[in-house]
């Protein structure tokens, strides 16, 4: 009975320790979650500037002039003291007419300020060829003060497409490189991005016009390692259409190995500054989702540890129970065997004793015959 009570007490102690460990792990997980959430910076409520256009895209006719509205504004009504933006375009396809300041063919600067929440600048451009082109934002700076000392964060600066309809007479019916059709070729599509091995130094370009009266001219096809531009122009009655091939020539194998710059680490401590910059550039939502993922992973790891510990404890309890039952069962059997052997040995001893006693009595009862009696 005492042994049974002792075992029950040991089990209860183990359960108590298990509950304490589980509470400790749960508390550790909660503390980790709170710590990670503490790292999330408060939502960014500062003003942010952006650059947009009056249209999602522009579709003027060839040799036609068209307006482009450029808008610089803040997202929360913050006033703009000063701003400056530089836009770029392909001077072979578009021509500057008015608006802003022409820095050079292909680059226009717009600027202004004075305390309003948004500004519009109207540009005028003229199309030179059929096909597609883009107006890009090279740079954008927005300031809260007129002196330009209080910068406003930029939330977006998008590019806009200019799509000039292509006349059937200015289209190609086929376009081949080294005897193979250009992947994805379509007469209405004017831009293609291709990759060739380093061994391809000067591919052969073959173009067939849809109209036999059209004239075709192809720019230089010699390639250097990296990105190259090949223009295929189709002219018909003074109107031009340009197909752009952006060909990337792969680098030699020896040139693909890049050395690690000492500036990639933080003063030799091994801290990756790129990771720090990535964290700084992430939005509040991205940071929140990342932290939630980390907390979930920590929680799952803690649960897995607790499950493994519980499995180990159960296995140990089963082993101890089996040992205890085996030990008690064998003890009972041994006691029975010892008791039986003792009785049997006692019976044998008693029988032997009785036999010896009987023999002694018989020996005493036998008559003693002496020589004297026989002689008489």
Coordinates of C-alpha atoms in Angstrom, one line a residue:
X1 CA 0.0 0.0 0.0
X2 CA 2.8 2.3 0.9
X3 CA 4.5 1.6 -2.5
X4 CA 1.3 2.4 -4.4
X5 CA 0.9 5.7 -2.6
X6 CA 4.5 6.5 -3.3
X7 CA 4.1 5.8 -7.0
X8 CA 0.9 7.9 -7.1
X9 CA 2.7 10.8 -5.4
X10 CA 5.6 10.6 -7.9
X11 CA 3.0 10.7 -10.8
X12 CA 1.4 13.8 -9.3
X13 CA 4.7 15.5 -8.9
X14 CA 5.6 14.8 -12.5
X15 CA 2.2 16.2 -13.6
X16 CA 2.8 19.3 -11.6
X17 CA 6.3 19.8 -13.1
X18 CA 4.8 19.3 -16.6
X19 CA 2.2 21.9 -16.0
X20 CA 4.8 24.4 -14.7
X21 CA 7.0 23.8 -17.8
X22 CA 4.0 24.3 -20.1
X23 CA 3.2 27.5 -18.4
X24 CA 6.8 28.6 -18.7
X25 CA 6.9 27.9 -22.4
X26 CA 3.6 29.7 -23.0
X27 CA 4.9 32.7 -21.1
X28 CA 8.1 32.6 -23.2
X29 CA 6.1 32.5 -26.4
X30 CA 3.9 35.4 -25.3
X31 CA 7.0 37.5 -24.3
X32 CA 8.6 36.8 -27.7
X33 CA 5.4 37.8 -29.5
X34 CA 5.1 41.1 -27.5
X35 CA 8.8 41.8 -28.2
X36 CA 8.4 41.3 -31.9
X37 CA 5.2 43.4 -32.0
X38 CA 7.1 46.1 -30.1
X39 CA 9.6 46.3 -33.0
X40 CA 6.8 47.3 -35.4
X41 CA 7.0 51.1 -35.9
X42 CA 3.8 53.1 -35.7
X43 CA 1.9 53.6 -38.9
X44 CA 3.5 56.2 -41.1
X45 CA 1.3 59.3 -41.0
X46 CA 3.7 61.6 -42.7
X47 CA 2.9 63.2 -46.0
X48 CA 4.0 61.5 -49.2
X49 CA 4.4 63.0 -52.6
X50 CA 3.5 61.4 -55.9
X51 CA 3.7 62.1 -59.7
X52 CA 0.9 61.0 -62.0
X53 CA -0.5 61.8 -65.5
X54 CA -3.8 63.0 -66.8
X55 CA -4.3 59.7 -68.7
X56 CA -3.4 56.1 -68.1
X57 CA -1.8 56.0 -71.6
X58 CA -1.7 58.2 -74.7
X59 CA -2.7 57.1 -78.3
X60 CA -1.9 59.9 -80.7
X61 CA -1.6 59.6 -84.4
X62 CA 1.7 59.5 -86.1
X63 CA 3.2 63.0 -86.8
X64 CA 0.6 64.4 -84.4
X65 CA 0.9 66.7 -81.5
X66 CA -0.6 65.7 -78.2
X67 CA -0.8 67.1 -74.6
X68 CA 0.5 65.4 -71.5
X69 CA -0.7 66.5 -68.1
X70 CA 1.8 65.9 -65.3
X71 CA 0.5 66.2 -61.7
X72 CA 2.6 66.5 -58.5
X73 CA 0.6 66.2 -55.2
X74 CA 0.7 64.9 -51.6
X75 CA -1.6 62.2 -50.3
X76 CA -2.9 64.0 -47.2
X77 CA -3.3 67.6 -48.1
X78 CA 0.2 68.6 -47.0
X79 CA 1.3 71.8 -48.8
X80 CA 4.2 71.7 -51.2
X81 CA 6.7 74.4 -50.8
X82 CA 9.0 73.2 -53.7
X83 CA 9.2 70.3 -56.1
X84 CA 11.4 69.3 -59.1
X85 CA 11.0 66.3 -61.5
X86 CA 12.9 65.2 -64.6
X87 CA 11.1 63.2 -67.3
X88 CA 12.7 61.3 -70.2
X89 CA 11.5 60.0 -73.5
X90 CA 13.0 58.5 -76.7
X91 CA 13.9 61.4 -79.0
X92 CA 13.9 59.1 -82.0
X93 CA 10.1 58.6 -81.5
X94 CA 8.9 61.7 -79.7
X95 CA 9.7 65.4 -80.1
X96 CA 9.4 68.1 -77.5
X97 CA 7.1 71.0 -78.3
X98 CA 6.4 73.0 -75.1
X99 CA 5.9 72.9 -71.4
X100 CA 8.5 72.6 -68.6
X101 CA 12.1 73.1 -69.5
X102 CA 13.9 71.1 -72.2
X103 CA 17.3 70.1 -70.7
X104 CA 18.3 68.2 -73.9
X105 CA 16.5 66.1 -76.5
X106 CA 14.8 63.3 -74.5
X107 CA 14.9 65.1 -71.0
X108 CA 12.4 67.6 -69.7
X109 CA 12.4 69.3 -66.2
X110 CA 9.3 70.5 -64.4
X111 CA 9.4 72.4 -61.2
X112 CA 7.3 74.7 -59.0
X113 CA 5.9 75.3 -55.5
X114 CA 4.4 77.9 -53.3
X115 CA 2.2 76.3 -50.7
X116 CA -0.4 74.4 -52.7
X117 CA -1.3 70.7 -52.2
X118 CA -1.0 69.8 -55.9
X119 CA 0.5 71.2 -59.1
X120 CA -0.2 70.5 -62.8
X121 CA 2.3 71.0 -65.7
X122 CA 1.0 70.7 -69.2
X123 CA 3.5 69.4 -71.8
X124 CA 3.1 69.1 -75.5
X125 CA 4.9 66.4 -77.6
X126 CA 4.8 65.3 -81.2
X127 CA 5.0 61.7 -82.5
X128 CA 7.7 60.9 -85.1
X129 CA 7.1 57.2 -85.8
X130 CA 4.4 54.5 -85.3
X131 CA 4.6 52.0 -82.5
X132 CA 5.0 52.2 -78.7
X133 CA 7.2 54.4 -76.5
X134 CA 7.3 55.5 -72.9
X135 CA 7.6 58.6 -70.8
X136 CA 9.8 57.8 -67.8
X137 CA 10.3 59.6 -64.4
X138 CA 14.1 60.0 -64.0
X139 CA 13.8 61.8 -60.6
X140 CA 11.3 63.5 -58.3
X141 CA 11.9 65.7 -55.3
X142 CA 9.2 67.2 -53.2
X143 CA 9.8 69.6 -50.2
X144 CA 7.5 71.0 -47.6
X145 CA 9.3 74.4 -47.6
X146 CA 10.3 76.6 -50.4
X147 CA 14.0 76.4 -49.6
X148 CA 14.1 72.7 -50.2
X149 CA 15.3 71.7 -46.8
X150 CA 12.3 69.6 -45.6
X151 CA 11.9 66.7 -48.0
X152 CA 8.6 64.9 -48.3
X153 CA 8.7 61.1 -48.9
X154 CA 7.8 59.9 -52.4
X155 CA 5.1 57.3 -52.5
X156 CA 4.9 56.9 -56.2
X157 CA 6.2 58.1 -59.6
X158 CA 4.8 56.1 -62.5
X159 CA 5.7 56.0 -66.2
X160 CA 3.2 56.3 -69.0
X161 CA 2.9 54.6 -72.4
X162 CA 2.5 56.4 -75.7
X163 CA 1.0 54.0 -78.3
X164 CA 0.8 55.3 -81.9
X165 CA -1.4 53.1 -84.1
X166 CA 0.4 51.2 -86.8
X167 CA -0.8 51.3 -90.4
X168 CA -1.0 47.9 -92.2
X169 CA 1.5 49.1 -94.8
X170 CA 4.1 49.8 -92.2
X171 CA 3.9 46.4 -90.5
X172 CA 6.2 43.4 -90.9
X173 CA 4.8 40.0 -91.8
X174 CA 7.9 38.1 -90.5
X175 CA 10.9 38.8 -88.3
X176 CA 13.8 36.3 -87.9
X177 CA 17.0 36.2 -86.0
X178 CA 19.7 33.7 -87.3
X179 CA 17.0 32.0 -89.4
X180 CA 14.6 31.5 -86.4
X181 CA 11.3 33.4 -85.9
X182 CA 11.6 36.0 -83.1
X183 CA 9.7 34.5 -80.1
X184 CA 6.3 36.1 -79.6
X185 CA 6.4 38.0 -82.9
X186 CA 3.2 39.8 -83.9
X187 CA 2.9 42.5 -86.6
X188 CA 1.1 44.8 -84.1
X189 CA 3.8 44.4 -81.4
X190 CA 6.8 46.7 -81.8
X191 CA 9.0 45.8 -78.7
X192 CA 10.8 42.5 -78.0
X193 CA 13.2 41.4 -75.3
X194 CA 15.6 38.6 -76.3
X195 CA 18.6 36.8 -74.7
X196 CA 21.4 35.2 -76.7
X197 CA 24.6 33.3 -75.6
X198 CA 27.9 35.1 -75.4
X199 CA 29.0 33.3 -78.6
X200 CA 26.5 35.3 -80.6
X201 CA 28.4 38.4 -81.4
X202 CA 26.5 39.7 -84.5
X203 CA 23.1 37.9 -85.2
X204 CA 21.6 38.0 -88.6
X205 CA 18.2 39.8 -88.7
X206 CA 15.8 39.1 -91.5
X207 CA 12.6 41.2 -91.8
X208 CA 9.8 40.9 -94.3
X209 CA 7.3 43.8 -94.9
X210 CA 3.6 43.2 -95.2
X211 CA 3.5 45.6 -98.2
X212 CA 6.0 44.9 -100.9
X213 CA 6.3 48.7 -101.5
X214 CA 7.6 49.4 -98.0
X215 CA 11.2 49.9 -97.4
X216 CA 13.1 48.2 -94.5
X217 CA 16.2 49.4 -92.7
X218 CA 18.0 47.6 -89.9
X219 CA 20.5 49.3 -87.5
X220 CA 23.8 47.8 -86.5
X221 CA 23.5 44.3 -85.1
X222 CA 26.9 44.0 -83.4
X223 CA 26.4 43.0 -79.8
X224 CA 28.4 43.7 -76.6
X225 CA 28.0 41.8 -73.4
X226 CA 24.8 43.0 -71.7
X227 CA 21.8 44.7 -73.2
X228 CA 21.8 46.0 -76.8
X229 CA 19.2 47.7 -79.0
X230 CA 18.5 46.8 -82.6
X231 CA 16.0 48.9 -84.5
X232 CA 14.1 47.6 -87.5
X233 CA 12.4 50.5 -89.4
X234 CA 9.6 50.0 -91.9
X235 CA 8.9 53.1 -94.1
X236 CA 5.9 53.6 -96.4
X237 CA 5.1 56.9 -98.1
X238 CA 6.9 59.0 -95.6
X239 CA 5.4 57.3 -92.5
X240 CA 7.7 55.2 -90.4
X241 CA 7.2 52.3 -88.0
X242 CA 10.0 51.0 -85.7
X243 CA 10.3 47.5 -84.2
X244 CA 12.6 47.5 -81.2
X245 CA 14.7 44.5 -80.3
X246 CA 16.4 44.6 -76.9
X247 CA 18.9 41.9 -77.1
X248 CA 20.8 40.8 -74.0
X249 CA 24.1 39.0 -74.8
X250 CA 25.2 36.8 -71.9
X251 CA 28.5 37.4 -70.3
X252 CA 31.5 35.0 -70.4
X253 CA 31.5 32.4 -67.6
X254 CA 34.6 34.0 -66.0
X255 CA 32.9 37.3 -65.8
X256 CA 29.8 36.0 -64.0
X257 CA 31.7 35.7 -60.7
X258 CA 31.3 38.9 -58.7
X259 CA 33.5 39.8 -55.8
X260 CA 32.0 40.7 -52.5
X261 CA 32.6 44.3 -51.7
X262 CA 33.9 45.1 -48.2
X263 CA 31.1 47.6 -47.9
X264 CA 28.5 44.9 -47.9
X265 CA 29.1 44.3 -44.2
X266 CA 28.9 46.7 -41.3
X267 CA 32.5 47.5 -40.2
X268 CA 33.5 43.9 -40.4
X269 CA 31.1 42.8 -37.7
X270 CA 29.2 40.5 -40.1
X271 CA 26.0 42.5 -39.9
X272 CA 24.3 42.6 -43.3
X273 CA 23.4 46.2 -44.0
X274 CA 21.2 45.1 -46.9
X275 CA 18.8 43.4 -44.4
X276 CA 18.6 46.6 -42.4
X277 CA 17.8 48.6 -45.5
X278 CA 15.2 46.1 -46.5
X279 CA 13.5 46.4 -43.1
X280 CA 13.6 50.2 -43.4
X281 CA 12.0 50.1 -46.9
X282 CA 9.2 47.7 -45.9
X283 CA 5.8 49.2 -45.4
X284 CA 4.0 48.9 -42.0
X285 CA 1.7 46.1 -43.4
X286 CA 4.7 44.2 -44.7
X287 CA 6.5 44.5 -41.3
X288 CA 3.3 43.4 -39.5
X289 CA 2.9 40.3 -41.7
X290 CA 6.5 39.4 -41.3
X291 CA 6.3 39.7 -37.5
X292 CA 3.1 37.7 -37.4
X293 CA 4.9 35.0 -39.4
X294 CA 7.8 34.9 -37.0
X295 CA 5.5 34.8 -34.0
X296 CA 3.5 31.9 -35.6
X297 CA 6.8 30.0 -36.3
X298 CA 7.9 30.5 -32.7
X299 CA 4.6 29.4 -31.4
X300 CA 4.6 26.3 -33.5
X301 CA 8.2 25.5 -32.4
X302 CA 7.1 25.8 -28.8
X303 CA 4.1 23.6 -29.3
X304 CA 6.3 21.0 -31.0
X305 CA 8.7 21.0 -28.1
X306 CA 5.9 20.6 -25.6
X307 CA 4.4 17.7 -27.6
X308 CA 7.8 15.9 -27.8
X309 CA 8.4 16.4 -24.1
X310 CA 4.9 15.0 -23.3
X311 CA 5.5 12.0 -25.5
X312 CA 8.8 11.4 -23.8
X313 CA 7.2 11.7 -20.3
X314 CA 4.4 9.2 -21.3
X315 CA 6.9 6.8 -22.7
X316 CA 8.9 7.0 -19.4
X317 CA 5.8 6.5 -17.3
X318 CA 4.8 3.4 -19.3
X319 CA 8.3 2.0 -18.9
X320 CA 8.3 2.7 -15.1
X321 CA 4.8 1.1 -14.8
X322 CA 5.9 -2.0 -16.7
X323 CA 9.0 -2.3 -14.5
X324 CA 6.9 -1.9 -11.3
X325 CA 4.3 -4.5 -12.4
X326 CA 7.0 -6.9 -13.4
X327 CA 8.9 -6.5 -10.2
X328 CA 5.8 -7.0 -8.0
X329 CA 4.6 -10.0 -10.0
X330 CA 7.9 -11.7 -9.8
X331 CA 8.1 -11.0 -6.0
X332 CA 4.8 -12.8 -5.4
X333 CA 5.8 -15.8 -7.4
X334 CA 9.1 -16.1 -5.6
X335 CA 7.4 -15.9 -2.2
X336 CA 5.0 -18.7 -3.2
X337 CA 7.8 -20.8 -4.4
X338 CA 9.8 -20.3 -1.2
X339 CA 6.8 -21.1 1.0
X340 CA 6.0 -24.3 -1.0
X341 CA 9.6 -25.3 -0.9
X342 CA 9.8 -24.7 2.9
X343 CA 6.7 -26.9 3.6
X344 CA 7.9 -29.6 1.4
X345 CA 11.4 -29.6 2.9
X346 CA 9.8 -29.6 6.4
X347 CA 7.7 -32.6 5.5
X348 CA 10.7 -34.4 4.2
X349 CA 12.7 -33.6 7.3
X350 CA 9.9 -34.8 9.5
X351 CA 9.6 -38.1 7.6
X352 CA 13.3 -38.7 7.9
X353 CA 13.2 -38.0 11.6
X354 CA 10.3 -40.4 12.1
X355 CA 12.1 -43.0 10.2
X356 CA 15.2 -42.7 12.3
X357 CA 13.1 -42.8 15.4
X358 CA 11.4 -46.0 14.3
X359 CA 14.6 -47.6 13.5
X360 CA 16.0 -46.8 17.0
X361 CA 12.9 -48.2 18.7
X362 CA 13.1 -51.4 16.7
X363 CA 16.7 -51.7 17.5
X364 CA 15.9 -51.4 21.2
X365 CA 13.1 -54.1 21.1
X366 CA 15.4 -56.8 19.6
X367 CA 16.4 -59.5 22.2
X368 CA 20.1 -59.8 23.1
X369 CA 21.4 -63.4 22.9
X370 CA 24.6 -64.0 24.7
X371 CA 27.0 -67.0 24.5
X372 CA 26.1 -67.9 28.0
X373 CA 22.5 -68.5 27.1
X374 CA 23.4 -70.7 24.1
X375 CA 25.7 -72.8 26.2
X376 CA 23.1 -73.3 28.8

